[in-house]
Amino acid sequence: MNGYLIAAYAATWIIHIAYLASLMRRYSRLKHDIEELKRAQT
Amino acid sequence: MNKAFPILGILTALLLSYALYQALDVAPTEQTMGDVQRIFYYHVPSAWTAFILFTVNFVASLVYLFRRNPASDIVALVSAEVGVVFCTIVLVTGPIWARPVWGIWWTWDMRLTSTLVLWLIYISYLVLRRFSSSGETPILAATLAIFGALCVPFVYFSIWFFRTQHPQPVIGGGGSIDPRMLHVLLINWLAFSCFALLICWSRYRLEELQREVEQAHALESLTQSPRSSR
């Protein structure tokens, strides 16, 4: 298969996966914040 | 998050896999460019998805300016962020396709330059939203989004109005396409649209939660400050 084709498809999925990973990181940080808030309220 | 989300996630993953199989195996090989032309099945649907998301951003920004509705502000932010992801893919896959076909990675012609300008406008929109702490930020961002959206039709029609190296549009333009290629293109666009919708949905929920937590933090600091001052 053509090297440029592989590079383009790989780049597409690397960008999508990097963005999804950043979303998951933000989710886990938010979850931690919510737990801290709950602890502070009790 | 809603229980339907994992099911829709699996369905979208299956659709994306099917679209990938169609693009790599089922679509006919183009006679002059060969296999490298298959970049088209990722490049064009990503561009269309980015354009749609920037249009959603435009409408949501207008609604926010007229009604000051927080939900439309979140929709504007989310659509711009996901739109930038898709536009980045267009700007990365374009030069990878151009190198073997045109012999150059980049040329400052109207379609390529205007796409880069569009991307920079939405990057500045996201930078403004991320780093400005002023209460006027959503209004400023909505105004910027309206100028950004004006760039979308300019990017799309630039290949009609200017002499450019970029090919004509395959739908509604001067270009023509094999029906089998069009079928694969539309399947890929459907798959990427479903994927974009899912990402927008989860990003919307994340932003909503983030704003609720910020409000709770603000409320907590308000209730604690009289105690600490005593």
Tab-separated table of C-alpha atoms in Angstrom:
chain	number	residue	atom	x	y	z
A	1	MET	CA	0.000	0.000	0.000
A	2	ASN	CA	1.107	3.563	-0.704
A	3	GLY	CA	3.177	5.193	2.080
A	4	TYR	CA	1.441	8.566	1.715
A	5	LEU	CA	-1.962	6.889	2.035
A	6	ILE	CA	-0.898	5.122	5.249
A	7	ALA	CA	0.550	8.398	6.595
A	8	ALA	CA	-2.687	10.312	5.912
A	9	TYR	CA	-4.957	7.667	7.481
A	10	ALA	CA	-2.619	7.236	10.466
A	11	ALA	CA	-2.423	11.025	10.991
A	12	THR	CA	-6.240	11.248	10.963
A	13	TRP	CA	-6.595	8.620	13.678
A	14	ILE	CA	-3.693	9.974	15.750
A	15	ILE	CA	-5.414	13.405	15.821
A	16	HIS	CA	-8.794	11.883	16.770
A	17	ILE	CA	-7.297	9.615	19.446
A	18	ALA	CA	-5.242	12.503	20.902
A	19	TYR	CA	-8.406	14.629	21.177
A	20	LEU	CA	-10.383	11.760	22.739
A	21	ALA	CA	-7.535	11.217	25.235
A	22	SER	CA	-7.608	14.918	26.157
A	23	LEU	CA	-11.389	14.645	26.750
A	24	MET	CA	-10.902	11.608	28.986
A	25	ARG	CA	-8.181	13.412	30.947
A	26	ARG	CA	-10.530	16.378	31.473
A	27	TYR	CA	-13.285	13.968	32.603
A	28	SER	CA	-11.076	12.295	35.188
A	29	ARG	CA	-9.890	15.705	36.499
A	30	LEU	CA	-13.522	16.802	36.792
A	31	LYS	CA	-14.464	13.586	38.585
A	32	HIS	CA	-11.674	14.240	41.079
A	33	ASP	CA	-12.968	17.819	41.577
A	34	ILE	CA	-16.516	16.563	42.202
A	35	GLU	CA	-15.264	14.058	44.798
A	36	GLU	CA	-13.298	16.810	46.542
A	37	LEU	CA	-16.363	19.047	46.576
A	38	LYS	CA	-18.485	16.264	48.067
A	39	ARG	CA	-15.837	15.646	50.751
A	40	ALA	CA	-15.693	19.370	51.571
A	41	GLN	CA	-19.482	19.524	51.936
A	42	THR	CA	-19.579	16.579	54.354
B	1	MET	CA	-24.038	10.006	30.663
B	2	ASN	CA	-27.036	8.531	28.904
B	3	LYS	CA	-27.207	4.709	28.620
B	4	ALA	CA	-27.581	5.019	24.823
B	5	PHE	CA	-24.073	6.494	24.533
B	6	PRO	CA	-22.074	3.186	24.654
B	7	ILE	CA	-24.459	1.560	22.159
B	8	LEU	CA	-24.149	4.496	19.774
B	9	GLY	CA	-20.371	4.423	20.332
B	10	ILE	CA	-20.185	0.760	19.257
B	11	LEU	CA	-22.436	1.402	16.233
B	12	THR	CA	-20.267	4.365	15.175
B	13	ALA	CA	-17.074	2.305	15.579
B	14	LEU	CA	-18.621	-0.413	13.355
B	15	LEU	CA	-19.671	2.198	10.783
B	16	LEU	CA	-16.167	3.746	10.793
B	17	SER	CA	-14.607	0.282	10.289
B	18	TYR	CA	-16.997	-0.442	7.413
B	19	ALA	CA	-16.212	2.968	5.870
B	20	LEU	CA	-12.463	2.267	6.185
B	21	TYR	CA	-12.907	-1.115	4.472
B	22	GLN	CA	-14.903	0.555	1.688
B	23	ALA	CA	-12.241	3.265	1.228
B	24	LEU	CA	-9.269	0.881	1.167
B	25	ASP	CA	-10.714	-2.182	-0.531
B	26	VAL	CA	-14.033	-1.599	-2.308
B	27	ALA	CA	-13.548	1.832	-3.933
B	28	PRO	CA	-12.012	1.573	-7.429
B	29	THR	CA	-8.409	2.688	-7.883
B	30	GLU	CA	-8.123	6.045	-9.649
B	31	GLN	CA	-6.270	5.722	-12.973
B	32	THR	CA	-3.786	8.633	-12.793
B	33	MET	CA	-3.100	8.977	-9.050
B	34	GLY	CA	-3.393	5.329	-8.042
B	35	ASP	CA	-3.874	4.331	-4.379
B	36	VAL	CA	-2.870	7.735	-2.993
B	37	GLN	CA	-6.211	9.110	-4.253
B	38	ARG	CA	-7.881	7.113	-1.432
B	39	ILE	CA	-6.825	9.955	0.919
B	40	PHE	CA	-9.854	11.673	-0.646
B	41	TYR	CA	-12.192	9.459	1.457
B	42	TYR	CA	-10.793	10.970	4.675
B	43	HIS	CA	-9.842	14.448	3.447
B	44	VAL	CA	-13.182	15.506	1.910
B	45	PRO	CA	-15.566	14.131	4.630
B	46	SER	CA	-13.378	15.788	7.290
B	47	ALA	CA	-13.666	19.119	5.435
B	48	TRP	CA	-17.459	18.805	5.086
B	49	THR	CA	-17.818	17.879	8.765
B	50	ALA	CA	-15.647	20.859	9.797
B	51	PHE	CA	-17.761	23.214	7.639
B	52	ILE	CA	-20.994	21.904	9.193
B	53	LEU	CA	-19.590	22.283	12.724
B	54	PHE	CA	-18.454	25.859	12.021
B	55	THR	CA	-21.962	26.607	10.679
B	56	VAL	CA	-23.459	25.178	13.900
B	57	ASN	CA	-21.032	27.415	15.813
B	58	PHE	CA	-22.275	30.417	13.805
B	59	VAL	CA	-25.971	29.692	14.496
B	60	ALA	CA	-25.357	28.971	18.209
B	61	SER	CA	-23.304	32.192	18.536
B	62	LEU	CA	-26.120	34.212	16.938
B	63	VAL	CA	-28.668	32.615	19.288
B	64	TYR	CA	-26.399	33.414	22.243
B	65	LEU	CA	-26.007	37.060	21.162
B	66	PHE	CA	-29.792	37.505	20.902
B	67	ARG	CA	-31.012	35.373	23.816
B	68	ARG	CA	-27.991	34.994	26.173
B	69	ASN	CA	-28.872	31.325	26.503
B	70	PRO	CA	-26.022	29.360	28.252
B	71	ALA	CA	-26.879	26.143	26.350
B	72	SER	CA	-26.268	27.847	22.995
B	73	ASP	CA	-22.956	29.174	24.347
B	74	ILE	CA	-21.918	25.591	25.170
B	75	VAL	CA	-23.047	24.377	21.714
B	76	ALA	CA	-20.950	27.163	20.126
B	77	LEU	CA	-17.859	26.216	22.133
B	78	VAL	CA	-18.236	22.475	21.498
B	79	SER	CA	-18.854	22.821	17.745
B	80	ALA	CA	-15.834	25.119	17.355
B	81	GLU	CA	-13.561	22.745	19.271
B	82	VAL	CA	-14.610	19.616	17.356
B	83	GLY	CA	-14.619	21.634	14.100
B	84	VAL	CA	-10.985	22.596	14.718
B	85	VAL	CA	-10.098	18.894	15.167
B	86	PHE	CA	-11.637	18.058	11.759
B	87	CYS	CA	-10.114	21.139	10.111
B	88	THR	CA	-6.681	20.090	11.479
B	89	ILE	CA	-7.158	16.729	9.751
B	90	VAL	CA	-7.943	18.537	6.472
B	91	LEU	CA	-4.768	20.631	6.803
B	92	VAL	CA	-2.644	17.556	7.588
B	93	THR	CA	-4.043	15.108	5.009
B	94	GLY	CA	-4.108	17.762	2.235
B	95	PRO	CA	-0.316	18.261	2.060
B	96	ILE	CA	0.269	14.471	2.419
B	97	TRP	CA	-1.919	14.028	-0.680
B	98	ALA	CA	-0.418	17.034	-2.502
B	99	ARG	CA	3.211	15.874	-2.210
B	100	PRO	CA	2.973	12.800	-4.509
B	101	VAL	CA	0.349	14.392	-6.828
B	102	TRP	CA	1.507	18.023	-7.217
B	103	GLY	CA	5.162	17.447	-6.234
B	104	ILE	CA	4.894	20.005	-3.395
B	105	TRP	CA	3.616	19.871	0.180
B	106	TRP	CA	2.023	23.322	0.149
B	107	THR	CA	1.257	26.226	-2.162
B	108	TRP	CA	-0.145	29.617	-1.165
B	109	ASP	CA	-3.179	29.376	-3.435
B	110	MET	CA	-6.587	30.677	-2.393
B	111	ARG	CA	-8.208	27.400	-1.230
B	112	LEU	CA	-5.259	26.288	0.898
B	113	THR	CA	-4.518	29.730	2.329
B	114	SER	CA	-8.162	30.480	3.168
B	115	THR	CA	-8.502	27.085	4.906
B	116	LEU	CA	-5.426	27.900	6.987
B	117	VAL	CA	-6.896	31.338	7.843
B	118	LEU	CA	-10.209	29.686	8.810
B	119	TRP	CA	-8.342	27.273	11.113
B	120	LEU	CA	-6.383	30.171	12.681
B	121	ILE	CA	-9.623	32.125	13.327
B	122	TYR	CA	-11.141	29.184	15.214
B	123	ILE	CA	-7.864	28.530	17.072
B	124	SER	CA	-7.978	32.177	18.259
B	125	TYR	CA	-11.643	31.639	19.223
B	126	LEU	CA	-10.622	28.667	21.407
B	127	VAL	CA	-7.638	30.558	22.871
B	128	LEU	CA	-9.971	33.440	23.761
B	129	ARG	CA	-12.402	31.060	25.464
B	130	ARG	CA	-9.628	29.230	27.304
B	131	PHE	CA	-7.599	32.134	28.670
B	132	SER	CA	-9.997	35.074	29.059
B	133	SER	CA	-11.606	35.189	32.502
B	134	SER	CA	-13.781	38.231	31.776
B	135	GLY	CA	-17.556	37.834	32.112
B	136	GLU	CA	-17.840	39.243	28.582
B	137	THR	CA	-15.881	36.326	27.056
B	138	PRO	CA	-18.915	34.478	25.591
B	139	ILE	CA	-20.088	37.707	23.891
B	140	LEU	CA	-16.630	38.465	22.477
B	141	ALA	CA	-16.260	34.845	21.337
B	142	ALA	CA	-19.707	34.863	19.685
B	143	THR	CA	-18.767	38.030	17.771
B	144	LEU	CA	-15.486	36.461	16.641
B	145	ALA	CA	-17.385	33.307	15.606
B	146	ILE	CA	-19.605	35.348	13.274
B	147	PHE	CA	-16.514	36.687	11.462
B	148	GLY	CA	-15.073	33.164	11.367
B	149	ALA	CA	-18.256	31.787	9.829
B	150	LEU	CA	-18.074	34.378	7.026
B	151	CYS	CA	-14.835	32.666	6.022
B	152	VAL	CA	-16.573	29.250	5.522
B	153	PRO	CA	-18.412	30.071	2.233
B	154	PHE	CA	-15.304	31.922	1.070
B	155	VAL	CA	-13.193	28.755	1.563
B	156	TYR	CA	-15.810	26.590	-0.188
B	157	PHE	CA	-16.329	28.865	-3.200
B	158	SER	CA	-12.711	30.040	-3.511
B	159	ILE	CA	-12.027	27.369	-6.147
B	160	TRP	CA	-14.809	28.825	-8.298
B	161	PHE	CA	-13.783	32.454	-8.047
B	162	PHE	CA	-9.980	32.141	-8.151
B	163	ARG	CA	-7.527	30.245	-10.292
B	164	THR	CA	-6.289	27.523	-7.945
B	165	GLN	CA	-4.354	24.276	-7.965
B	166	HIS	CA	-7.038	22.576	-5.864
B	167	PRO	CA	-9.511	20.349	-7.813
B	168	GLN	CA	-13.131	21.442	-8.348
B	169	PRO	CA	-15.781	20.222	-5.852
B	170	VAL	CA	-17.092	16.719	-6.596
B	171	ILE	CA	-20.686	17.660	-5.780
B	172	GLY	CA	-22.320	20.790	-7.222
B	173	GLY	CA	-19.124	21.880	-8.950
B	174	GLY	CA	-17.284	21.369	-12.204
B	175	GLY	CA	-15.746	18.041	-11.123
B	176	SER	CA	-17.087	14.572	-11.888
B	177	ILE	CA	-16.826	11.336	-9.926
B	178	ASP	CA	-17.367	7.606	-10.489
B	179	PRO	CA	-20.685	6.582	-8.796
B	180	ARG	CA	-18.847	3.853	-6.807
B	181	MET	CA	-16.395	6.452	-5.492
B	182	LEU	CA	-19.282	8.778	-4.598
B	183	HIS	CA	-20.957	5.932	-2.680
B	184	VAL	CA	-17.776	5.290	-0.636
B	185	LEU	CA	-17.321	9.031	-0.073
B	186	LEU	CA	-20.870	9.368	1.307
B	187	ILE	CA	-20.441	6.319	3.585
B	188	ASN	CA	-17.255	7.859	5.002
B	189	TRP	CA	-18.993	11.197	5.473
B	190	LEU	CA	-21.865	9.513	7.312
B	191	ALA	CA	-19.386	7.652	9.558
B	192	PHE	CA	-17.395	10.817	10.353
B	193	SER	CA	-20.610	12.793	10.966
B	194	CYS	CA	-21.842	10.181	13.484
B	195	PHE	CA	-18.406	10.224	15.136
B	196	ALA	CA	-18.436	14.047	15.325
B	197	LEU	CA	-21.944	13.995	16.800
B	198	LEU	CA	-20.867	11.546	19.522
B	199	ILE	CA	-17.778	13.605	20.395
B	200	CYS	CA	-19.915	16.781	20.524
B	201	TRP	CA	-22.394	15.060	22.805
B	202	SER	CA	-19.724	13.947	25.310
B	203	ARG	CA	-17.933	17.327	25.109
B	204	TYR	CA	-21.255	19.123	25.749
B	205	ARG	CA	-21.870	17.011	28.863
B	206	LEU	CA	-18.291	17.645	30.036
B	207	GLU	CA	-18.694	21.409	29.650
B	208	GLU	CA	-22.036	21.345	31.477
B	209	LEU	CA	-20.485	19.425	34.400
B	210	GLN	CA	-17.458	21.734	34.423
B	211	ARG	CA	-19.708	24.811	34.726
B	212	GLU	CA	-21.710	23.153	37.532
B	213	VAL	CA	-18.480	22.385	39.427
B	214	GLU	CA	-17.232	25.965	38.922
B	215	GLN	CA	-20.523	27.283	40.301
B	216	ALA	CA	-20.286	24.934	43.289
B	217	HIS	CA	-16.692	26.098	43.938
B	218	ALA	CA	-17.808	29.743	43.774
B	219	LEU	CA	-20.711	29.021	46.150
B	220	GLU	CA	-18.392	27.175	48.525
B	221	SER	CA	-15.885	30.023	48.636
B	222	LEU	CA	-18.755	32.468	49.278
B	223	THR	CA	-20.079	30.431	52.206
B	224	GLN	CA	-16.600	29.881	53.633
B	225	SER	CA	-15.365	33.480	53.436
B	226	PRO	CA	-17.547	34.871	56.305
B	227	ARG	CA	-16.344	31.994	58.515
B	228	SER	CA	-12.678	32.675	57.723
B	229	SER	CA	-13.074	36.428	58.277
B	230	ARG	CA	-14.487	35.867	61.791
